[in-house]
mmCIF file of C-alpha atoms and ligand atoms in Angstrom:
data_model
loop_
_atom_site.group_PDB
_atom_site.id
_atom_site.type_symbol
_atom_site.label_atom_id
_atom_site.label_comp_id
_atom_site.label_asym_id
_atom_site.label_seq_id
_atom_site.Cartn_x
_atom_site.Cartn_y
_atom_site.Cartn_z
ATOM 1 C CA UNK A 545 0.000 0.000 0.000
ATOM 2 C CA UNK A 546 1.244 3.435 -0.832
ATOM 3 C CA UNK A 547 2.344 5.354 2.240
ATOM 4 C CA UNK A 548 0.113 8.221 3.191
ATOM 5 C CA UNK A 549 1.735 11.561 2.533
ATOM 6 C CA UNK A 550 0.821 14.419 4.754
ATOM 7 C CA UNK A 551 2.123 17.918 4.607
ATOM 8 C CA UNK A 552 1.345 20.691 7.017
ATOM 9 C CA UNK A 553 3.068 23.942 7.540
ATOM 10 C CA UNK A 554 4.000 24.777 11.125
ATOM 11 C CA UNK A 555 5.027 28.294 12.033
ATOM 12 C CA UNK A 556 6.224 29.007 15.553
ATOM 13 C CA UNK A 557 8.071 31.937 17.128
ATOM 14 C CA UNK A 558 11.281 30.633 18.590
ATOM 15 C CA UNK A 559 11.902 33.527 20.921
ATOM 16 C CA UNK A 560 9.666 35.728 22.945
ATOM 17 C CA UNK A 561 9.790 38.600 25.398
ATOM 18 C CA UNK A 562 9.132 37.551 28.991
ATOM 19 C CA UNK A 563 7.014 39.826 31.118
ATOM 20 C CA UNK A 564 8.347 40.912 34.475
ATOM 21 C CA UNK A 565 6.241 41.610 37.558
ATOM 22 C CA UNK A 566 6.321 45.318 36.831
ATOM 23 C CA UNK A 567 5.341 44.779 33.169
ATOM 24 C CA UNK A 568 2.254 42.937 34.242
ATOM 25 C CA UNK A 569 1.112 45.773 36.514
ATOM 26 C CA UNK A 570 -2.629 45.986 36.254
ATOM 27 C CA UNK A 571 -2.817 49.639 37.242
ATOM 28 C CA UNK A 572 -2.866 51.813 34.191
ATOM 29 C CA UNK A 573 0.006 54.026 35.246
ATOM 30 C CA UNK A 574 1.949 55.832 32.593
ATOM 31 C CA UNK A 575 4.890 53.547 33.355
ATOM 32 C CA UNK A 576 3.207 50.300 32.326
ATOM 33 C CA UNK A 577 4.505 49.070 28.950
ATOM 34 C CA UNK A 578 2.287 49.588 25.890
ATOM 35 C CA UNK A 579 2.284 47.203 22.917
ATOM 36 C CA UNK A 580 1.250 48.190 19.382
ATOM 37 C CA UNK A 581 0.753 45.432 16.800
ATOM 38 C CA UNK A 582 0.891 45.370 13.009
ATOM 39 C CA UNK A 583 1.154 42.696 10.326
ATOM 40 C CA UNK A 584 3.935 42.981 7.764
ATOM 41 C CA UNK A 585 6.601 40.765 6.124
ATOM 42 C CA UNK A 586 4.022 37.986 6.420
ATOM 43 C CA UNK A 587 4.483 38.072 10.163
ATOM 44 C CA UNK A 588 3.511 39.903 13.344
ATOM 45 C CA UNK A 589 5.331 43.106 14.229
ATOM 46 C CA UNK A 590 5.014 44.133 17.868
ATOM 47 C CA UNK A 591 6.359 47.343 19.229
ATOM 48 C CA UNK A 592 6.415 47.702 23.014
ATOM 49 C CA UNK A 593 7.277 50.972 24.677
ATOM 50 C CA UNK A 594 8.775 50.681 28.167
ATOM 51 C CA UNK A 595 9.688 54.330 28.635
ATOM 52 C CA UNK A 596 7.086 56.487 30.369
ATOM 53 C CA UNK A 597 4.149 57.472 28.182
ATOM 54 C CA UNK A 598 4.857 60.179 25.610
ATOM 55 C CA UNK A 599 2.415 62.386 23.814
ATOM 56 C CA UNK A 600 2.230 61.272 20.169
ATOM 57 C CA UNK A 601 3.303 57.684 20.841
ATOM 58 C CA UNK A 602 0.552 56.272 18.652
ATOM 59 C CA UNK A 603 1.834 58.418 15.766
ATOM 60 C CA UNK A 604 5.354 57.135 16.290
ATOM 61 C CA UNK A 605 4.062 53.540 16.214
ATOM 62 C CA UNK A 606 2.027 54.277 13.074
ATOM 63 C CA UNK A 607 5.066 55.730 11.325
ATOM 64 C CA UNK A 608 7.086 52.640 12.298
ATOM 65 C CA UNK A 609 4.341 50.451 10.802
ATOM 66 C CA UNK A 610 4.340 52.485 7.593
ATOM 67 C CA UNK A 611 8.108 52.064 7.404
ATOM 68 C CA UNK A 612 7.686 48.308 7.755
ATOM 69 C CA UNK A 613 5.118 48.298 4.925
ATOM 70 C CA UNK A 614 7.469 50.381 2.781
ATOM 71 C CA UNK A 615 10.307 47.875 3.291
ATOM 72 C CA UNK A 616 7.931 45.048 2.462
ATOM 73 C CA UNK A 617 7.319 46.831 -0.846
ATOM 74 C CA UNK A 618 11.051 46.829 -1.492
ATOM 75 C CA UNK A 619 12.377 43.484 -0.200
ATOM 76 C CA UNK A 620 9.588 40.909 -0.348
ATOM 77 C CA UNK A 621 10.134 38.622 -3.310
ATOM 78 C CA UNK A 622 6.506 37.455 -3.191
ATOM 79 C CA UNK A 623 5.199 41.001 -3.491
ATOM 80 C CA UNK A 624 4.730 41.731 -7.208
ATOM 81 C CA UNK A 625 5.181 45.461 -6.604
ATOM 82 C CA UNK A 626 8.525 45.061 -4.862
ATOM 83 C CA UNK A 627 11.919 46.130 -6.145
ATOM 84 C CA UNK A 628 13.182 42.631 -5.516
ATOM 85 C CA UNK A 629 10.425 41.235 -7.708
ATOM 86 C CA UNK A 630 11.611 43.552 -10.494
ATOM 87 C CA UNK A 631 15.203 42.324 -10.168
ATOM 88 C CA UNK A 632 14.088 38.691 -10.132
ATOM 89 C CA UNK A 633 11.793 39.076 -13.163
ATOM 90 C CA UNK A 634 14.662 40.367 -15.353
ATOM 91 C CA UNK A 635 17.827 39.079 -13.699
ATOM 92 C CA UNK A 636 20.187 39.905 -16.572
ATOM 93 C CA UNK A 637 19.183 43.556 -16.896
ATOM 94 C CA UNK A 638 18.210 43.766 -13.243
ATOM 95 C CA UNK A 639 16.673 46.939 -11.872
ATOM 96 C CA UNK A 640 17.635 50.334 -10.570
ATOM 97 C CA UNK A 641 16.774 50.215 -6.889
ATOM 98 C CA UNK A 642 16.482 52.414 -3.824
ATOM 99 C CA UNK A 643 19.488 53.020 -1.584
ATOM 100 C CA UNK A 644 18.015 50.655 1.008
ATOM 101 C CA UNK A 645 17.619 47.720 -1.383
ATOM 102 C CA UNK A 646 21.104 48.312 -2.748
ATOM 103 C CA UNK A 647 22.523 48.421 0.772
ATOM 104 C CA UNK A 648 20.707 45.283 1.934
ATOM 105 C CA UNK A 649 21.794 43.250 -1.102
ATOM 106 C CA UNK A 650 25.334 44.520 -0.794
ATOM 107 C CA UNK A 651 25.377 43.609 2.942
ATOM 108 C CA UNK A 652 23.945 40.177 2.077
ATOM 109 C CA UNK A 653 26.765 39.585 -0.356
ATOM 110 C CA UNK A 654 29.219 40.599 2.373
ATOM 111 C CA UNK A 655 27.745 38.054 4.828
ATOM 112 C CA UNK A 656 27.832 35.397 2.117
ATOM 113 C CA UNK A 657 31.568 35.984 1.656
ATOM 114 C CA UNK A 658 32.154 36.092 5.418
ATOM 115 C CA UNK A 659 30.418 32.734 5.898
ATOM 116 C CA UNK A 660 31.924 31.123 2.812
ATOM 117 C CA UNK A 661 28.500 30.815 1.185
ATOM 118 C CA UNK A 662 26.682 29.197 4.144
ATOM 119 C CA UNK A 663 24.429 32.257 3.903
ATOM 120 C CA UNK A 664 23.607 32.862 0.245
ATOM 121 C CA UNK A 665 20.652 34.941 -0.996
ATOM 122 C CA UNK A 666 20.956 33.399 -4.493
ATOM 123 C CA UNK A 667 19.474 30.239 -2.922
ATOM 124 C CA UNK A 668 16.164 31.707 -4.179
ATOM 125 C CA UNK A 669 15.436 29.304 -7.112
ATOM 126 C CA UNK A 670 15.815 26.445 -4.617
ATOM 127 C CA UNK A 671 13.528 28.043 -2.003
ATOM 128 C CA UNK A 672 10.999 28.498 -4.837
ATOM 129 C CA UNK A 673 11.034 24.745 -5.483
ATOM 130 C CA UNK A 674 10.352 23.924 -1.829
ATOM 131 C CA UNK A 675 7.675 26.672 -1.772
ATOM 132 C CA UNK A 676 7.526 26.408 2.009
ATOM 133 C CA UNK A 677 5.188 29.355 2.510
ATOM 134 C CA UNK A 678 2.521 28.556 -0.061
ATOM 135 C CA UNK A 679 2.616 24.951 -1.183
ATOM 136 C CA UNK A 680 5.215 23.061 0.870
ATOM 137 C CA UNK A 681 6.364 19.838 -0.765
ATOM 138 C CA UNK A 682 9.521 17.832 -1.468
ATOM 139 C CA UNK A 683 10.717 18.729 -4.981
ATOM 140 C CA UNK A 684 12.275 16.281 -7.440
ATOM 141 C CA UNK A 685 15.985 15.777 -6.841
ATOM 142 C CA UNK A 686 16.781 16.485 -10.496
ATOM 143 C CA UNK A 687 15.082 19.866 -10.223
ATOM 144 C CA UNK A 688 17.002 20.722 -7.059
ATOM 145 C CA UNK A 689 20.305 19.812 -8.662
ATOM 146 C CA UNK A 690 19.528 21.898 -11.738
ATOM 147 C CA UNK A 691 18.623 24.959 -9.647
ATOM 148 C CA UNK A 692 21.614 24.470 -7.370
ATOM 149 C CA UNK A 693 24.106 24.916 -10.229
ATOM 150 C CA UNK A 694 23.332 28.632 -10.320
ATOM 151 C CA UNK A 695 23.420 29.330 -6.595
ATOM 152 C CA UNK A 696 26.399 31.638 -6.215
ATOM 153 C CA UNK A 697 26.452 34.984 -4.439
ATOM 154 C CA UNK A 698 29.514 35.998 -6.488
ATOM 155 C CA UNK A 699 27.207 36.338 -9.514
ATOM 156 C CA UNK A 700 25.415 39.336 -7.973
ATOM 157 C CA UNK A 701 26.405 42.517 -9.803
ATOM 158 C CA UNK A 702 25.986 45.798 -7.923
ATOM 159 C CA UNK A 703 26.752 48.958 -9.847
ATOM 160 C CA UNK A 704 25.372 52.500 -10.018
ATOM 161 C CA UNK A 705 22.240 51.706 -7.987
ATOM 162 C CA UNK A 706 21.491 48.772 -10.274
ATOM 163 C CA UNK A 707 21.327 45.176 -9.085
ATOM 164 C CA UNK A 708 21.604 42.392 -11.632
ATOM 165 C CA UNK A 709 22.576 38.759 -11.855
ATOM 166 C CA UNK A 710 24.855 36.828 -14.197
ATOM 167 C CA UNK A 711 22.511 34.043 -15.429
ATOM 168 C CA UNK A 712 18.856 34.143 -16.492
ATOM 169 C CA UNK A 713 17.820 31.428 -14.015
ATOM 170 C CA UNK A 714 19.211 33.278 -10.992
ATOM 171 C CA UNK A 715 17.178 35.159 -8.400
ATOM 172 C CA UNK A 716 17.460 36.617 -4.902
ATOM 173 C CA UNK A 717 15.657 35.728 -1.662
ATOM 174 C CA UNK A 718 16.139 38.153 1.235
ATOM 175 C CA UNK A 719 14.033 36.089 3.690
ATOM 176 C CA UNK A 720 17.068 35.229 5.802
ATOM 177 C CA UNK A 721 18.160 38.829 6.471
ATOM 178 C CA UNK A 722 15.455 41.402 5.608
ATOM 179 C CA UNK A 723 13.653 41.360 8.962
ATOM 180 C CA UNK A 724 16.927 42.022 10.764
ATOM 181 C CA UNK A 725 17.735 44.971 8.485
ATOM 182 C CA UNK A 726 14.244 46.409 8.947
ATOM 183 C CA UNK A 727 14.418 46.019 12.747
ATOM 184 C CA UNK A 728 17.650 48.059 12.732
ATOM 185 C CA UNK A 729 16.047 50.828 10.648
ATOM 186 C CA UNK A 730 13.103 50.894 13.049
ATOM 187 C CA UNK A 731 15.415 51.141 16.041
ATOM 188 C CA UNK A 732 17.252 54.089 14.448
ATOM 189 C CA UNK A 733 13.914 55.766 13.772
ATOM 190 C CA UNK A 734 12.631 55.246 17.338
ATOM 191 C CA UNK A 735 15.869 56.544 18.827
ATOM 192 C CA UNK A 736 15.599 59.627 16.615
ATOM 193 C CA UNK A 737 12.198 60.168 18.296
ATOM 194 C CA UNK A 738 13.848 60.006 21.750
ATOM 195 C CA UNK A 739 12.410 56.576 22.593
ATOM 196 C CA UNK A 740 14.887 55.312 25.185
ATOM 197 C CA UNK A 741 13.324 52.014 26.256
ATOM 198 C CA UNK A 742 11.426 49.714 23.893
ATOM 199 C CA UNK A 743 11.361 46.327 22.221
ATOM 200 C CA UNK A 744 10.924 45.714 18.515
ATOM 201 C CA UNK A 745 9.685 42.198 17.867
ATOM 202 C CA UNK A 746 9.506 41.557 14.146
ATOM 203 C CA UNK A 747 8.306 37.988 13.793
ATOM 204 C CA UNK A 748 10.691 36.755 16.474
ATOM 205 C CA UNK A 749 13.629 38.991 15.506
ATOM 206 C CA UNK A 750 13.946 40.855 18.792
ATOM 207 C CA UNK A 751 15.754 44.148 19.091
ATOM 208 C CA UNK A 752 15.854 45.986 22.397
ATOM 209 C CA UNK A 753 16.348 49.692 22.933
ATOM 210 C CA UNK A 754 17.891 50.624 26.296
ATOM 211 C CA UNK A 755 16.831 48.667 29.367
ATOM 212 C CA UNK A 756 13.701 47.876 31.361
ATOM 213 C CA UNK A 757 13.676 50.536 34.116
ATOM 214 C CA UNK A 758 17.274 49.833 35.032
ATOM 215 C CA UNK A 759 16.877 46.056 34.701
ATOM 216 C CA UNK A 760 17.794 43.759 31.832
ATOM 217 C CA UNK A 761 15.193 42.696 29.306
ATOM 218 C CA UNK A 762 14.482 38.972 29.507
ATOM 219 C CA UNK A 763 14.144 37.146 26.216
ATOM 220 C CA UNK A 764 12.985 33.535 26.322
ATOM 221 C CA UNK A 765 14.284 30.912 23.874
ATOM 222 C CA UNK A 766 11.358 28.530 23.410
ATOM 223 C CA UNK A 767 12.039 24.885 24.077
ATOM 224 C CA UNK A 768 12.081 23.292 20.597
ATOM 225 C CA UNK A 769 8.876 21.385 19.781
ATOM 226 C CA UNK A 770 7.521 21.940 23.337
ATOM 227 C CA UNK A 771 3.803 21.258 23.662
ATOM 228 C CA UNK A 772 3.201 24.266 25.863
ATOM 229 C CA UNK A 773 3.805 27.802 24.718
ATOM 230 C CA UNK A 774 5.583 28.873 27.894
ATOM 231 C CA UNK A 775 8.328 26.250 28.040
ATOM 232 C CA UNK A 776 11.766 27.752 27.647
ATOM 233 C CA UNK A 777 15.213 26.250 27.191
ATOM 234 C CA UNK A 778 16.750 29.409 28.650
ATOM 235 C CA UNK A 779 16.234 33.137 29.097
ATOM 236 C CA UNK A 780 18.680 35.692 27.776
ATOM 237 C CA UNK A 781 19.230 38.792 29.921
ATOM 238 C CA UNK A 782 20.241 41.739 27.801
ATOM 239 C CA UNK A 783 20.001 45.448 27.240
ATOM 240 C CA UNK A 784 20.356 47.332 23.967
ATOM 241 C CA UNK A 785 20.978 44.203 21.904
ATOM 242 C CA UNK A 786 19.432 42.077 19.184
ATOM 243 C CA UNK A 787 18.421 38.450 19.711
ATOM 244 C CA UNK A 788 17.637 36.387 16.613
ATOM 245 C CA UNK A 789 16.966 32.663 16.394
ATOM 246 C CA UNK A 790 17.017 30.361 13.385
ATOM 247 C CA UNK A 791 15.616 26.942 14.058
ATOM 248 C CA UNK A 792 14.074 23.934 12.431
ATOM 249 C CA UNK A 793 10.963 24.136 14.615
ATOM 250 C CA UNK A 794 10.260 27.645 13.311
ATOM 251 C CA UNK A 795 8.793 26.978 9.900
ATOM 252 C CA UNK A 796 8.491 23.405 8.700
ATOM 253 C CA UNK A 797 6.244 20.768 7.208
ATOM 254 C CA UNK A 798 6.074 17.010 7.560
ATOM 255 C CA UNK A 799 5.915 14.529 4.752
ATOM 256 C CA UNK A 800 6.079 10.772 5.270
ATOM 257 C CA UNK A 801 6.975 11.372 8.927
ATOM 258 C CA UNK A 802 10.012 13.438 8.052
ATOM 259 C CA UNK A 803 10.445 17.072 8.947
ATOM 260 C CA UNK A 804 11.433 19.496 6.213
ATOM 261 C CA UNK A 805 12.309 22.962 7.471
ATOM 262 C CA UNK A 806 13.102 26.275 5.833
ATOM 263 C CA UNK A 807 16.885 26.646 6.273
ATOM 264 C CA UNK A 808 18.512 25.235 3.172
ATOM 265 C CA UNK A 809 22.030 24.004 2.734
ATOM 266 C CA UNK A 810 23.465 25.812 -0.323
ATOM 267 C CA UNK A 811 25.703 22.773 -0.926
ATOM 268 C CA UNK A 812 22.851 20.260 -1.244
ATOM 269 C CA UNK A 813 19.667 22.258 -1.846
ATOM 270 C CA UNK A 814 17.936 20.303 0.948
ATOM 271 C CA UNK A 815 17.001 21.481 4.448
ATOM 272 C CA UNK A 816 20.160 21.400 6.568
ATOM 273 C CA UNK A 817 20.583 18.051 8.290
ATOM 274 C CA UNK A 818 22.735 18.202 11.398
ATOM 275 C CA UNK A 819 22.360 17.730 15.170
ATOM 276 C CA UNK A 820 20.945 21.240 15.758
ATOM 277 C CA UNK A 821 17.475 22.395 16.701
ATOM 278 C CA UNK A 822 18.375 26.085 16.726
ATOM 279 C CA UNK A 823 20.972 28.828 16.869
ATOM 280 C CA UNK A 824 20.382 32.133 18.640
ATOM 281 C CA UNK A 825 22.679 35.049 17.890
ATOM 282 C CA UNK A 826 23.102 37.999 20.246
ATOM 283 C CA UNK A 827 24.565 41.074 18.549
ATOM 284 C CA UNK A 828 24.291 44.840 18.431
ATOM 285 C CA UNK A 829 22.639 44.996 15.032
ATOM 286 C CA UNK A 830 19.811 42.702 14.033
ATOM 287 C CA UNK A 831 20.816 42.453 10.377
ATOM 288 C CA UNK A 832 24.062 40.800 11.449
ATOM 289 C CA UNK A 833 22.193 38.558 13.900
ATOM 290 C CA UNK A 834 19.696 37.497 11.223
ATOM 291 C CA UNK A 835 22.301 36.661 8.557
ATOM 292 C CA UNK A 836 24.575 34.903 11.027
ATOM 293 C CA UNK A 837 21.878 32.862 12.793
ATOM 294 C CA UNK A 838 20.942 31.373 9.417
ATOM 295 C CA UNK A 839 24.617 30.945 8.425
ATOM 296 C CA UNK A 840 25.819 29.341 11.667
ATOM 297 C CA UNK A 841 22.841 26.985 11.575
ATOM 298 C CA UNK A 842 24.047 25.852 8.148
ATOM 299 C CA UNK A 843 27.647 25.524 9.426
ATOM 300 C CA UNK A 844 26.585 23.264 12.298
ATOM 301 C CA UNK A 845 27.679 23.183 15.942
ATOM 302 C CA UNK A 846 31.427 22.819 15.689
ATOM 303 C CA UNK A 847 32.148 25.141 12.791
ATOM 304 C CA UNK A 848 29.392 27.588 13.790
ATOM 305 C CA UNK A 849 30.571 27.902 17.382
ATOM 306 C CA UNK A 850 34.162 28.447 16.386
ATOM 307 C CA UNK A 851 33.033 31.043 13.802
ATOM 308 C CA UNK A 852 31.187 32.948 16.564
ATOM 309 C CA UNK A 853 34.111 32.695 18.974
ATOM 310 C CA UNK A 854 36.433 34.134 16.365
ATOM 311 C CA UNK A 855 34.063 37.013 15.488
ATOM 312 C CA UNK A 856 34.019 40.323 17.372
ATOM 313 C CA UNK A 857 30.816 41.493 19.015
ATOM 314 C CA UNK A 858 28.561 38.456 18.611
ATOM 315 C CA UNK A 859 27.574 35.662 20.992
ATOM 316 C CA UNK A 860 25.533 32.519 20.348
ATOM 317 C CA UNK A 861 23.473 29.790 21.952
ATOM 318 C CA UNK A 862 23.270 26.536 20.002
ATOM 319 C CA UNK A 863 20.632 23.959 21.006
ATOM 320 C CA UNK A 864 21.345 20.404 19.892
ATOM 321 C CA UNK A 865 18.726 17.717 19.362
ATOM 322 C CA UNK A 866 19.470 16.258 22.818
ATOM 323 C CA UNK A 867 18.255 19.633 24.195
ATOM 324 C CA UNK A 868 21.740 20.569 25.424
ATOM 325 C CA UNK A 869 22.795 24.209 25.253
ATOM 326 C CA UNK A 870 26.185 25.165 23.822
ATOM 327 C CA UNK A 871 27.300 28.721 24.589
ATOM 328 C CA UNK A 872 29.911 30.905 22.941
ATOM 329 C CA UNK A 873 32.862 32.067 25.068
ATOM 330 C CA UNK A 874 31.361 35.418 26.108
ATOM 331 C CA UNK A 875 28.212 33.974 27.739
ATOM 332 C CA UNK A 876 27.493 32.448 31.148
ATOM 333 C CA UNK A 877 24.500 30.403 32.320
ATOM 334 C CA UNK A 878 23.306 29.858 35.907
ATOM 335 C CA UNK A 879 21.221 27.060 37.440
ATOM 336 C CA UNK A 880 18.000 28.926 36.596
ATOM 337 C CA UNK A 881 18.968 28.707 32.911
ATOM 338 C CA UNK A 882 19.517 32.468 32.813
ATOM 339 C CA UNK A 883 22.095 33.528 30.246
ATOM 340 C CA UNK A 884 24.154 36.686 30.671
ATOM 341 C CA UNK A 885 26.851 38.321 28.602
ATOM 342 C CA UNK A 886 30.105 38.234 30.583
ATOM 343 C CA UNK A 887 31.273 41.681 31.708
ATOM 344 C CA UNK A 888 27.953 43.392 31.003
HETATM 345 P P1 ADP B 1007 13.005 33.385 9.470
HETATM 346 O O1 ADP B 1007 12.687 33.842 8.082
HETATM 347 O O2 ADP B 1007 11.967 32.456 9.982
HETATM 348 O O3 ADP B 1007 13.320 34.504 10.392
HETATM 349 P P2 ADP B 1007 15.810 32.699 8.945
HETATM 350 O O4 ADP B 1007 16.342 34.041 9.232
HETATM 351 O O5 ADP B 1007 16.599 31.561 9.483
HETATM 352 O O6 ADP B 1007 14.325 32.484 9.422
HETATM 353 O O7 ADP B 1007 15.798 32.606 7.360
HETATM 354 C C1 ADP B 1007 15.263 31.538 6.684
HETATM 355 C C2 ADP B 1007 14.821 32.050 5.338
HETATM 356 O O8 ADP B 1007 15.967 32.478 4.604
HETATM 357 C C3 ADP B 1007 14.173 30.988 4.482
HETATM 358 O O9 ADP B 1007 12.776 30.999 4.626
HETATM 359 C C4 ADP B 1007 14.613 31.373 3.071
HETATM 360 O O10 ADP B 1007 13.788 32.405 2.584
HETATM 361 C C5 ADP B 1007 15.998 31.943 3.303
HETATM 362 N N1 ADP B 1007 17.091 30.944 3.314
HETATM 363 C C6 ADP B 1007 17.036 29.608 3.518
HETATM 364 N N2 ADP B 1007 18.262 29.066 3.512
HETATM 365 C C7 ADP B 1007 19.134 30.089 3.306
HETATM 366 C C8 ADP B 1007 20.559 30.171 3.200
HETATM 367 N N3 ADP B 1007 21.338 29.107 3.320
HETATM 368 N N4 ADP B 1007 21.092 31.400 2.985
HETATM 369 C C9 ADP B 1007 20.318 32.497 2.875
HETATM 370 N N5 ADP B 1007 18.988 32.478 2.974
HETATM 371 C C10 ADP B 1007 18.393 31.294 3.193
HETATM 372 MG MG1 MG B 1008 18.181 34.765 9.360
#
């Protein structure tokens, strides 16, 4: 009898902001945090202000949401109006693009070089085959191999505000970095409006501004595949930093009892198969955290951890499939599973 094939798409946020006793205050004082929510980049964008209430806060949140929509119009390859869509529709001539799109693609190429192609935005024709967001399924191996031949970040040509590619079958997918870049732009905007304490949560890319009334912000790393929503492998205690997780329990489907997730190995064209459930990167800027969480996941525990330990200004938590945590050199963990950055 033919085996039953089932495919479902599971989408889960791997990290979340933990409330503290003072956050949960039921009195409506001006010091209680306020959360504003918007939907963009096919995900939930939450903006929480921790600083005392300011006149015009709603307007600031609305402007941040408009910015997010604007970036969606530039970087989302599924959006037919986007600049990226224009590049991908005519890869050889490419398109003249905004400064932001040019910068993001140029940064992406930089991270591809830095990670020796573990992070590669030209993976796009392969992500199209897996179609994880719309019609998740296992593609034919021959199709994967054909698409894989043209995955090469060195074929991206950036000149005079124009982005183009070297072969007609090539295209770009910014899904592994765009949310990080956008979170950074939003942080810069909020700081320009004198917001001194807030959290930007863009679909699980968390970027903190300042601290929580003199205390650290507490960011929970969800226990992979936990049944309950409030089970955490650890909490990260930070201020003014970005926390980004890439994991296999984030976005995946099952077919014939096998899990297929959304982080692809540019060497094979298949979802990365190693002993990791997730990698969380702590960094100053979220763009870096986003690119490097995807890249170090692809590298695997040993190579990924040594990459982080050799890099300035980033720390990482790797969770292996036995639920063990592996921390980079600049982190400590106590018996309550609270993670701190050493010397901060
Ligand atoms: P999320 O989008 O859930 O935040 P990631 O930042 O880990 O997760 O990025 C995964 C997304 O990046 C995929 O959905 C796909 O669009 C793209 N992608 C997958 N594999 C790679 C890769 N090796 N290099 C660059 N981008 C990738
Ligand atoms: Mg990423």
